[in-house]
Amino acid sequence: MSAVVDGLAWAAIGLGVFVCFSGAFGLLRFPDFYSRLHAAGVTDTLGAGLVLLGLMLQAGWSLAAAKLALILLFAWVSGPTASHVLARAARHDGLEPWTGAEGRRR
Amino acid sequence: MSVEYGLTLTLLAFMLLAAWALARSDDLLAAVMLAGIISLASAAVFTVMDAVDVAFTEAAVGAGVATLLSVRALGVLGERRAAGRARVGLPFLVVLVCGGLLLYGTADLPAYGDPAAPAMQHVAPHYLARGGVETGVPNIVTAVLASYRGFDTFGELVVIFTAGLGVLTLLAGSGVSGARSEVDAGDRDIIVRQVVKWLVPFVLLFALYVQFHGDYGPGGGFQAGVIFAAGMVLYALTFGLPRLERVLPPSRLRLLAATGVWLYGGVGVACLLRGGAFLDYAVLAEDAVDGQHLGILLVELGVGLTVFSVMVLIYRAFTRQRHGGVE
């Protein structure tokens, strides 16, 4: 494998780890359910996506890369759907989004 | 310290934390989710230990279907624990003593992967050396599970069948004849419906792959049955139980559940009739290896059928309890 591809792979994995970490951070620090869901959703799609992309680059043209691509596709379909369902369920339950109007934290 | 060791320790610490949170939780739904997380983490531990077949089963059964069925059961029972703190003194003491005994017991266990361990001495070398040759099945786990230990697996299948019968017997009659109008119509959200409509065929295809590729890679009837059932349950969750029942009427599911056990036992009896021992597949074909392969394929199919239909039947029974108006 050329050094360029290797470097790109590690850059993608590193960036993915950073996004996952920031997603976890946001999940703990954001003020209300919806913004936390936003942070968690980024972990699912961009974070896991970048890590998988890096792994695909590491695997090269192989069956493993094809399987990783399928996992990526599955994560991209199921993750946003799950976020959507959660947000909708919260809305259905009457949970109002935090607008910063009253108090710092809900 | 190897990477695997660190990974295992991290996962075990994670499981301990989740177990602690579970014990402290008053919300039963959160407790069910935490139990699912513990299950998924233990599946990851099994993967690190190279026991992929076990990991696969744990992920599909423990983290998947068991969590789903527990959530459904909560739909009947309510999500809150009964008011008032339970007395913790005696249960805590029992847990402490049992846990202490288990920890004390681990001191006598052989080291992980020790080739001189008693479990590796008796028949294991034969399985490892001759399994692929004698059964024609490259996946040793499948060879041991379905052929060498075929009788044990038959027992497991009968246990699952009996469990299904038990649940159906307990829940039959109550709530089944409830108001039909209350039976769920599923999820009306267009995004969920579209995604599920696209996803379910692939889930079913994957289950079939796991079923028939179990001879060559991780997988087999247990995992495939659970995944197939998960696909059907996903369909029922989205489009409502009545639409699932149009595809799979309960009478057909009950027939399928019995057919799986019948197929497994029938293969055993066929071996007897052809002059072999019970579940000795070698006599099923002219060539002993071909016979073994055929027998393994058939009994795995029986396992898959029964597991699948029992899982869907239990899910259906819980769901009808909830919508039948018995609460």
Short mmCIF file of C-alpha atoms in Angstrom, two decimals:
data_model
loop_
_atom_site.label_atom_id
_atom_site.label_comp_id
_atom_site.label_asym_id
_atom_site.label_seq_id
_atom_site.Cartn_x
_atom_site.Cartn_y
_atom_site.Cartn_z
CA MET A 1 0.00 0.00 0.00
CA SER A 2 1.31 3.38 -0.89
CA ALA A 3 2.17 5.81 1.88
CA VAL A 4 -0.43 8.28 0.56
CA VAL A 5 -3.32 5.82 0.95
CA ASP A 6 -2.02 4.77 4.34
CA GLY A 7 -1.83 8.41 5.45
CA LEU A 8 -5.34 9.12 4.15
CA ALA A 9 -6.66 6.03 5.97
CA TRP A 10 -5.17 7.10 9.29
CA ALA A 11 -6.34 10.67 8.79
CA ALA A 12 -9.91 9.40 8.22
CA ILE A 13 -9.76 7.11 11.27
CA GLY A 14 -8.31 9.89 13.43
CA LEU A 15 -10.94 12.36 12.30
CA GLY A 16 -13.65 9.74 12.88
CA VAL A 17 -12.42 9.14 16.42
CA PHE A 18 -12.42 12.90 17.03
CA VAL A 19 -16.00 13.21 15.74
CA CYS A 20 -17.11 10.26 17.91
CA PHE A 21 -15.46 11.87 20.92
CA SER A 22 -17.07 15.25 20.26
CA GLY A 23 -20.40 13.46 19.80
CA ALA A 24 -20.04 11.80 23.21
CA PHE A 25 -18.99 15.15 24.69
CA GLY A 26 -22.03 16.84 23.18
CA LEU A 27 -24.29 14.08 24.47
CA LEU A 28 -23.15 14.92 28.00
CA ARG A 29 -22.92 18.70 27.72
CA PHE A 30 -25.76 19.88 25.45
CA PRO A 31 -28.76 21.44 27.22
CA ASP A 32 -31.76 19.43 26.03
CA PHE A 33 -32.86 16.17 24.44
CA TYR A 34 -32.94 17.37 20.83
CA SER A 35 -29.49 18.93 20.77
CA ARG A 36 -28.08 15.86 22.52
CA LEU A 37 -29.73 13.69 19.89
CA HIS A 38 -28.05 15.84 17.25
CA ALA A 39 -24.65 15.17 18.83
CA ALA A 40 -25.34 11.43 19.09
CA GLY A 41 -26.54 11.30 15.49
CA VAL A 42 -23.25 12.78 14.26
CA THR A 43 -21.43 9.91 16.00
CA ASP A 44 -23.53 7.38 14.09
CA THR A 45 -23.09 8.81 10.62
CA LEU A 46 -19.98 10.95 10.32
CA GLY A 47 -17.90 9.40 13.12
CA ALA A 48 -18.52 5.74 12.33
CA GLY A 49 -18.53 6.61 8.61
CA LEU A 50 -15.04 8.14 8.71
CA VAL A 51 -13.66 5.22 10.77
CA LEU A 52 -15.17 2.73 8.31
CA LEU A 53 -13.81 4.75 5.37
CA GLY A 54 -10.35 4.61 6.92
CA LEU A 55 -10.67 0.85 7.44
CA MET A 56 -11.77 0.44 3.81
CA LEU A 57 -8.68 2.32 2.64
CA GLN A 58 -6.58 0.06 4.84
CA ALA A 59 -8.23 -3.06 3.44
CA GLY A 60 -7.64 -2.08 -0.20
CA TRP A 61 -9.62 -3.67 -3.04
CA SER A 62 -10.86 -6.78 -1.27
CA LEU A 63 -13.92 -8.58 0.03
CA ALA A 64 -13.33 -6.98 3.43
CA ALA A 65 -13.64 -3.52 1.86
CA ALA A 66 -16.90 -4.51 0.18
CA LYS A 67 -18.29 -5.78 3.49
CA LEU A 68 -17.21 -2.56 5.22
CA ALA A 69 -18.98 -0.59 2.49
CA LEU A 70 -22.17 -2.54 3.19
CA ILE A 71 -21.85 -1.87 6.92
CA LEU A 72 -21.36 1.82 6.11
CA LEU A 73 -24.49 1.83 3.97
CA PHE A 74 -26.44 0.10 6.74
CA ALA A 75 -25.21 2.60 9.35
CA TRP A 76 -26.13 5.51 7.10
CA VAL A 77 -29.66 4.21 6.67
CA SER A 78 -30.36 2.95 10.19
CA GLY A 79 -28.64 5.72 12.20
CA PRO A 80 -30.58 8.72 10.85
CA THR A 81 -33.80 6.69 10.94
CA ALA A 82 -33.25 5.90 14.61
CA SER A 83 -32.51 9.58 15.36
CA HIS A 84 -35.65 10.57 13.50
CA VAL A 85 -37.78 8.08 15.41
CA LEU A 86 -36.37 9.24 18.76
CA ALA A 87 -36.97 12.92 17.96
CA ARG A 88 -40.47 12.20 16.75
CA ALA A 89 -41.29 10.13 19.82
CA ALA A 90 -40.06 12.96 22.07
CA ARG A 91 -42.13 15.49 20.11
CA HIS A 92 -45.13 13.18 20.31
CA ASP A 93 -44.61 13.01 24.05
CA GLY A 94 -44.84 16.81 24.24
CA LEU A 95 -41.18 17.55 24.95
CA GLU A 96 -40.48 21.16 23.91
CA PRO A 97 -37.10 22.04 22.38
CA TRP A 98 -34.85 24.21 24.53
CA THR A 99 -34.71 27.75 23.15
CA GLY A 100 -32.65 29.39 25.84
CA ALA A 101 -35.62 31.47 26.91
CA GLU A 102 -36.00 30.25 30.49
CA GLY A 103 -32.96 29.23 32.48
CA ARG A 104 -29.72 27.80 31.25
CA ARG A 105 -30.72 24.18 31.52
CA ARG A 106 -33.92 22.29 31.13
CA MET B 1 0.18 -6.82 27.91
CA SER B 2 -1.41 -7.57 24.57
CA VAL B 3 -4.03 -5.48 22.79
CA GLU B 4 -6.60 -8.25 23.29
CA TYR B 5 -6.00 -8.24 27.03
CA GLY B 6 -6.51 -4.48 27.30
CA LEU B 7 -9.61 -4.65 25.11
CA THR B 8 -11.11 -7.44 27.23
CA LEU B 9 -10.42 -5.54 30.45
CA THR B 10 -12.01 -2.37 29.03
CA LEU B 11 -15.11 -4.28 27.94
CA LEU B 12 -15.40 -6.05 31.29
CA ALA B 13 -15.11 -2.73 33.12
CA PHE B 14 -17.81 -1.36 30.83
CA MET B 15 -20.04 -4.35 31.64
CA LEU B 16 -19.49 -3.83 35.36
CA LEU B 17 -20.44 -0.16 35.08
CA ALA B 18 -23.58 -1.05 33.12
CA ALA B 19 -24.49 -3.73 35.68
CA TRP B 20 -24.06 -1.18 38.48
CA ALA B 21 -26.27 1.32 36.65
CA LEU B 22 -28.81 -1.46 36.06
CA ALA B 23 -28.96 -2.35 39.75
CA ARG B 24 -29.47 1.33 40.67
CA SER B 25 -32.12 1.99 38.03
CA ASP B 26 -35.79 2.41 38.94
CA ASP B 27 -36.84 2.64 35.32
CA LEU B 28 -37.49 -0.86 33.97
CA LEU B 29 -37.13 0.25 30.34
CA ALA B 30 -33.67 1.64 31.11
CA ALA B 31 -32.85 -1.62 32.92
CA VAL B 32 -33.81 -3.66 29.84
CA MET B 33 -31.66 -1.45 27.62
CA LEU B 34 -28.71 -1.75 30.00
CA ALA B 35 -29.10 -5.54 30.00
CA GLY B 36 -28.95 -5.40 26.20
CA ILE B 37 -25.79 -3.28 26.37
CA ILE B 38 -24.18 -5.80 28.75
CA SER B 39 -25.11 -8.56 26.32
CA LEU B 40 -23.58 -6.69 23.39
CA ALA B 41 -20.40 -6.03 25.36
CA SER B 42 -20.10 -9.71 26.26
CA ALA B 43 -20.56 -10.54 22.57
CA ALA B 44 -17.61 -8.23 21.89
CA VAL B 45 -15.59 -10.07 24.57
CA PHE B 46 -16.39 -13.39 22.87
CA THR B 47 -15.23 -11.92 19.56
CA VAL B 48 -11.95 -10.84 21.10
CA MET B 49 -11.56 -14.41 22.42
CA ASP B 50 -12.09 -15.73 18.85
CA ALA B 51 -15.38 -17.43 19.77
CA VAL B 52 -17.24 -15.81 16.87
CA ASP B 53 -20.07 -18.35 16.80
CA VAL B 54 -20.84 -17.73 20.47
CA ALA B 55 -20.50 -13.98 19.96
CA PHE B 56 -22.90 -14.14 17.04
CA THR B 57 -25.48 -16.00 19.12
CA GLU B 58 -25.07 -13.65 22.07
CA ALA B 59 -25.51 -10.57 19.88
CA ALA B 60 -28.53 -11.98 18.04
CA VAL B 61 -30.30 -13.57 21.01
CA GLY B 62 -29.13 -11.65 24.08
CA ALA B 63 -28.80 -8.14 22.69
CA GLY B 64 -31.38 -8.52 19.94
CA VAL B 65 -34.45 -10.63 20.45
CA ALA B 66 -34.32 -10.92 24.26
CA THR B 67 -34.23 -7.11 24.59
CA LEU B 68 -37.10 -6.77 22.15
CA LEU B 69 -39.24 -9.36 23.94
CA SER B 70 -38.48 -7.72 27.30
CA VAL B 71 -39.59 -4.34 25.94
CA ARG B 72 -42.78 -5.97 24.70
CA ALA B 73 -43.31 -7.59 28.10
CA LEU B 74 -42.90 -4.15 29.71
CA GLY B 75 -45.68 -2.97 27.44
CA VAL B 76 -47.89 -5.37 29.38
CA LEU B 77 -46.41 -4.85 32.84
CA GLY B 78 -45.74 -1.11 32.88
CA GLU B 79 -42.36 0.58 32.87
CA ARG B 80 -42.00 1.53 36.51
CA ARG B 81 -40.82 -0.64 39.30
CA ALA B 82 -43.34 -1.03 42.11
CA ALA B 83 -43.20 1.84 44.57
CA GLY B 84 -41.17 1.55 47.76
CA ARG B 85 -37.60 0.36 48.03
CA ALA B 86 -37.24 -3.39 48.16
CA ARG B 87 -35.26 -4.74 51.09
CA VAL B 88 -31.69 -5.11 49.90
CA GLY B 89 -30.07 -6.82 52.89
CA LEU B 90 -30.60 -10.52 52.20
CA PRO B 91 -30.42 -10.39 48.36
CA PHE B 92 -27.19 -8.40 48.60
CA LEU B 93 -25.74 -11.01 50.97
CA VAL B 94 -26.72 -13.84 48.59
CA VAL B 95 -25.14 -12.03 45.64
CA LEU B 96 -22.01 -11.35 47.66
CA VAL B 97 -21.64 -15.00 48.72
CA CYS B 98 -22.37 -16.39 45.23
CA GLY B 99 -20.04 -13.88 43.58
CA GLY B 100 -17.32 -14.65 46.13
CA LEU B 101 -17.65 -18.40 45.50
CA LEU B 102 -17.45 -17.86 41.73
CA LEU B 103 -14.35 -15.69 42.11
CA TYR B 104 -12.84 -18.33 44.39
CA GLY B 105 -13.67 -20.94 41.73
CA THR B 106 -11.85 -19.05 38.99
CA ALA B 107 -8.59 -19.63 40.86
CA ASP B 108 -8.80 -23.31 39.87
CA LEU B 109 -9.63 -22.66 36.23
CA PRO B 110 -6.90 -23.36 33.69
CA ALA B 111 -5.34 -20.38 31.96
CA TYR B 112 -7.18 -19.03 28.91
CA GLY B 113 -6.22 -21.00 25.81
CA ASP B 114 -4.11 -23.48 27.81
CA PRO B 115 -3.68 -26.55 25.54
CA ALA B 116 -3.16 -28.75 28.63
CA ALA B 117 -6.56 -27.83 30.08
CA PRO B 118 -8.84 -30.84 30.82
CA ALA B 119 -11.42 -29.60 28.28
CA MET B 120 -8.73 -29.77 25.60
CA GLN B 121 -7.65 -33.31 26.46
CA HIS B 122 -10.51 -35.71 25.99
CA VAL B 123 -12.26 -35.51 22.59
CA ALA B 124 -11.29 -31.98 21.54
CA PRO B 125 -8.06 -33.02 19.75
CA HIS B 126 -10.05 -35.51 17.69
CA TYR B 127 -12.65 -32.85 16.75
CA LEU B 128 -9.95 -30.39 15.76
CA ALA B 129 -7.89 -32.87 13.79
CA ARG B 130 -10.61 -34.92 12.14
CA GLY B 131 -13.74 -32.72 12.26
CA GLY B 132 -13.39 -31.22 8.80
CA VAL B 133 -12.46 -34.58 7.26
CA GLU B 134 -15.15 -36.68 8.90
CA THR B 135 -18.07 -34.29 8.44
CA GLY B 136 -17.04 -32.34 5.37
CA VAL B 137 -17.87 -29.17 7.29
CA PRO B 138 -14.97 -26.71 7.62
CA ASN B 139 -16.51 -24.83 10.57
CA ILE B 140 -15.53 -27.01 13.56
CA VAL B 141 -18.16 -25.36 15.78
CA THR B 142 -20.93 -26.43 13.40
CA ALA B 143 -19.43 -29.91 13.08
CA VAL B 144 -19.33 -30.39 16.86
CA LEU B 145 -22.71 -28.75 17.48
CA ALA B 146 -24.71 -30.51 14.79
CA SER B 147 -22.90 -33.82 14.38
CA TYR B 148 -20.64 -34.94 17.26
CA ARG B 149 -22.92 -33.37 19.85
CA GLY B 150 -26.07 -33.63 17.74
CA PHE B 151 -28.03 -35.20 20.57
CA ASP B 152 -27.26 -32.30 22.93
CA THR B 153 -28.36 -29.82 20.29
CA PHE B 154 -31.56 -31.78 19.79
CA GLY B 155 -32.14 -31.33 23.50
CA GLU B 156 -31.58 -27.57 23.20
CA LEU B 157 -34.06 -27.39 20.34
CA VAL B 158 -36.67 -29.24 22.38
CA VAL B 159 -36.02 -26.79 25.24
CA ILE B 160 -36.76 -23.84 22.93
CA PHE B 161 -39.86 -25.57 21.60
CA THR B 162 -41.05 -26.30 25.14
CA ALA B 163 -40.38 -22.70 26.21
CA GLY B 164 -42.51 -21.51 23.31
CA LEU B 165 -45.27 -23.92 24.30
CA GLY B 166 -45.04 -22.68 27.88
CA VAL B 167 -45.38 -19.02 26.92
CA LEU B 168 -48.25 -19.75 24.58
CA THR B 169 -50.02 -21.85 27.19
CA LEU B 170 -49.63 -19.18 29.86
CA LEU B 171 -50.80 -16.36 27.63
CA ALA B 172 -53.43 -18.20 25.63
CA GLY B 173 -57.00 -17.24 26.37
CA SER B 174 -56.16 -14.00 28.16
CA GLY B 175 -56.41 -11.04 25.86
CA VAL B 176 -56.54 -13.02 22.65
CA SER B 177 -60.22 -12.38 22.17
CA GLY B 178 -59.89 -8.70 23.09
CA ALA B 179 -61.19 -5.84 20.97
CA ARG B 180 -59.77 -6.22 17.47
CA SER B 181 -59.85 -2.49 16.87
CA GLU B 182 -57.16 -2.01 19.48
CA VAL B 183 -54.66 -4.24 17.69
CA ASP B 184 -51.79 -2.03 16.59
CA ALA B 185 -51.70 -0.61 13.09
CA GLY B 186 -47.93 -0.17 13.34
CA ASP B 187 -46.01 3.02 12.72
CA ARG B 188 -47.59 5.54 10.36
CA ASP B 189 -44.42 7.54 9.86
CA ILE B 190 -43.44 7.52 6.20
CA ILE B 191 -39.68 7.53 6.80
CA VAL B 192 -39.85 4.53 9.11
CA ARG B 193 -42.14 2.68 6.73
CA GLN B 194 -39.94 3.27 3.68
CA VAL B 195 -36.71 2.39 5.48
CA VAL B 196 -38.18 -0.79 6.95
CA LYS B 197 -39.67 -1.76 3.60
CA TRP B 198 -36.21 -1.57 2.08
CA LEU B 199 -34.43 -3.15 5.03
CA VAL B 200 -36.55 -6.23 5.78
CA PRO B 201 -35.68 -8.18 2.59
CA PHE B 202 -31.98 -7.73 3.31
CA VAL B 203 -32.43 -8.86 6.91
CA LEU B 204 -34.19 -12.00 5.68
CA LEU B 205 -31.52 -12.57 3.01
CA PHE B 206 -28.81 -12.21 5.64
CA ALA B 207 -30.63 -14.74 7.85
CA LEU B 208 -30.71 -17.25 4.98
CA TYR B 209 -27.00 -16.63 4.39
CA VAL B 210 -26.27 -17.26 8.07
CA GLN B 211 -28.39 -20.42 7.93
CA PHE B 212 -26.77 -22.00 4.90
CA HIS B 213 -23.29 -20.60 5.30
CA GLY B 214 -23.05 -21.94 8.86
CA ASP B 215 -21.14 -24.94 7.51
CA TYR B 216 -18.32 -22.73 6.31
CA GLY B 217 -18.31 -19.69 8.58
CA PRO B 218 -19.79 -18.50 11.85
CA GLY B 219 -23.54 -19.03 11.99
CA GLY B 220 -26.11 -21.75 11.91
CA GLY B 221 -29.73 -22.46 12.70
CA PHE B 222 -29.94 -20.67 16.06
CA GLN B 223 -28.57 -17.35 14.82
CA ALA B 224 -30.37 -17.56 11.50
CA GLY B 225 -33.71 -18.34 13.15
CA VAL B 226 -33.37 -15.37 15.49
CA ILE B 227 -32.33 -12.98 12.69
CA PHE B 228 -35.18 -14.14 10.47
CA ALA B 229 -37.58 -13.63 13.38
CA ALA B 230 -36.08 -10.16 13.98
CA GLY B 231 -36.83 -9.27 10.35
CA MET B 232 -40.44 -10.39 10.74
CA VAL B 233 -40.80 -8.56 14.06
CA LEU B 234 -39.41 -5.39 12.46
CA TYR B 235 -42.09 -5.75 9.81
CA ALA B 236 -44.79 -6.24 12.44
CA LEU B 237 -43.57 -3.26 14.46
CA THR B 238 -43.84 -1.01 11.42
CA PHE B 239 -46.85 -2.30 9.56
CA GLY B 240 -48.80 -3.81 12.44
CA LEU B 241 -49.36 -7.33 13.66
CA PRO B 242 -52.40 -8.02 11.45
CA ARG B 243 -50.32 -7.56 8.30
CA LEU B 244 -47.69 -9.97 9.58
CA GLU B 245 -50.42 -12.47 10.39
CA ARG B 246 -51.61 -12.26 6.80
CA VAL B 247 -48.16 -13.40 5.68
CA LEU B 248 -47.63 -15.82 8.54
CA PRO B 249 -50.85 -17.00 10.19
CA PRO B 250 -50.27 -18.24 13.76
CA SER B 251 -51.46 -21.71 12.82
CA ARG B 252 -48.70 -21.90 10.21
CA LEU B 253 -46.13 -20.65 12.73
CA ARG B 254 -47.18 -23.35 15.21
CA LEU B 255 -46.89 -25.93 12.45
CA LEU B 256 -43.41 -24.62 11.52
CA ALA B 257 -42.27 -24.76 15.16
CA ALA B 258 -43.26 -28.41 15.38
CA THR B 259 -41.86 -29.14 11.92
CA GLY B 260 -38.38 -28.03 12.99
CA VAL B 261 -38.29 -30.44 15.94
CA TRP B 262 -39.85 -33.12 13.77
CA LEU B 263 -37.22 -32.61 11.07
CA TYR B 264 -34.37 -32.88 13.57
CA GLY B 265 -35.79 -35.99 15.22
CA GLY B 266 -36.81 -37.37 11.84
CA VAL B 267 -33.22 -37.22 10.61
CA GLY B 268 -32.22 -39.17 13.71
CA VAL B 269 -34.88 -41.81 13.08
CA ALA B 270 -33.89 -41.99 9.41
CA CYS B 271 -30.36 -42.80 10.58
CA LEU B 272 -31.77 -45.59 12.76
CA LEU B 273 -33.81 -46.97 9.85
CA ARG B 274 -30.74 -47.02 7.61
CA GLY B 275 -28.91 -49.13 10.15
CA GLY B 276 -26.88 -46.49 12.00
CA ALA B 277 -27.10 -44.98 15.48
CA PHE B 278 -29.53 -42.15 16.33
CA LEU B 279 -28.28 -38.95 14.62
CA ASP B 280 -25.28 -40.77 13.11
CA TYR B 281 -25.56 -39.08 9.72
CA ALA B 282 -22.83 -41.14 8.06
CA VAL B 283 -25.39 -43.74 6.93
CA LEU B 284 -27.61 -41.17 5.20
CA ALA B 285 -25.70 -41.33 1.90
CA GLU B 286 -23.47 -43.74 0.04
CA ASP B 287 -20.44 -41.74 1.12
CA ALA B 288 -20.06 -41.21 4.88
CA VAL B 289 -18.86 -37.60 4.49
CA ASP B 290 -21.74 -36.76 2.14
CA GLY B 291 -24.14 -38.27 4.67
CA GLN B 292 -22.66 -36.18 7.47
CA HIS B 293 -22.95 -33.01 5.40
CA LEU B 294 -26.55 -33.75 4.44
CA GLY B 295 -27.50 -34.56 8.04
CA ILE B 296 -25.91 -31.37 9.38
CA LEU B 297 -27.69 -29.28 6.74
CA LEU B 298 -31.06 -30.83 7.61
CA VAL B 299 -30.80 -30.58 11.39
CA GLU B 300 -29.57 -26.97 11.13
CA LEU B 301 -32.62 -26.24 9.01
CA GLY B 302 -34.80 -27.82 11.69
CA VAL B 303 -33.15 -25.65 14.35
CA GLY B 304 -33.66 -22.53 12.22
CA LEU B 305 -37.34 -23.27 11.60
CA THR B 306 -38.21 -23.90 15.24
CA VAL B 307 -36.20 -20.97 16.63
CA PHE B 308 -37.70 -18.59 14.08
CA SER B 309 -41.31 -19.58 14.59
CA VAL B 310 -41.08 -19.80 18.40
CA MET B 311 -39.56 -16.28 18.55
CA VAL B 312 -42.30 -14.80 16.35
CA LEU B 313 -44.99 -16.66 18.30
CA ILE B 314 -43.70 -15.32 21.63
CA TYR B 315 -43.52 -11.78 20.22
CA ARG B 316 -47.06 -12.13 18.90
CA ALA B 317 -48.34 -13.44 22.24
CA PHE B 318 -46.83 -10.47 24.14
CA THR B 319 -48.13 -7.95 21.61
CA ARG B 320 -51.65 -9.32 21.74
CA GLN B 321 -51.58 -9.20 25.51
CA ARG B 322 -50.88 -5.50 25.27
CA HIS B 323 -53.52 -4.70 22.70
CA GLY B 324 -56.12 -7.16 23.85
CA GLY B 325 -57.19 -4.95 26.74
CA VAL B 326 -56.42 -7.19 29.74
CA GLU B 327 -54.34 -4.66 31.63
#
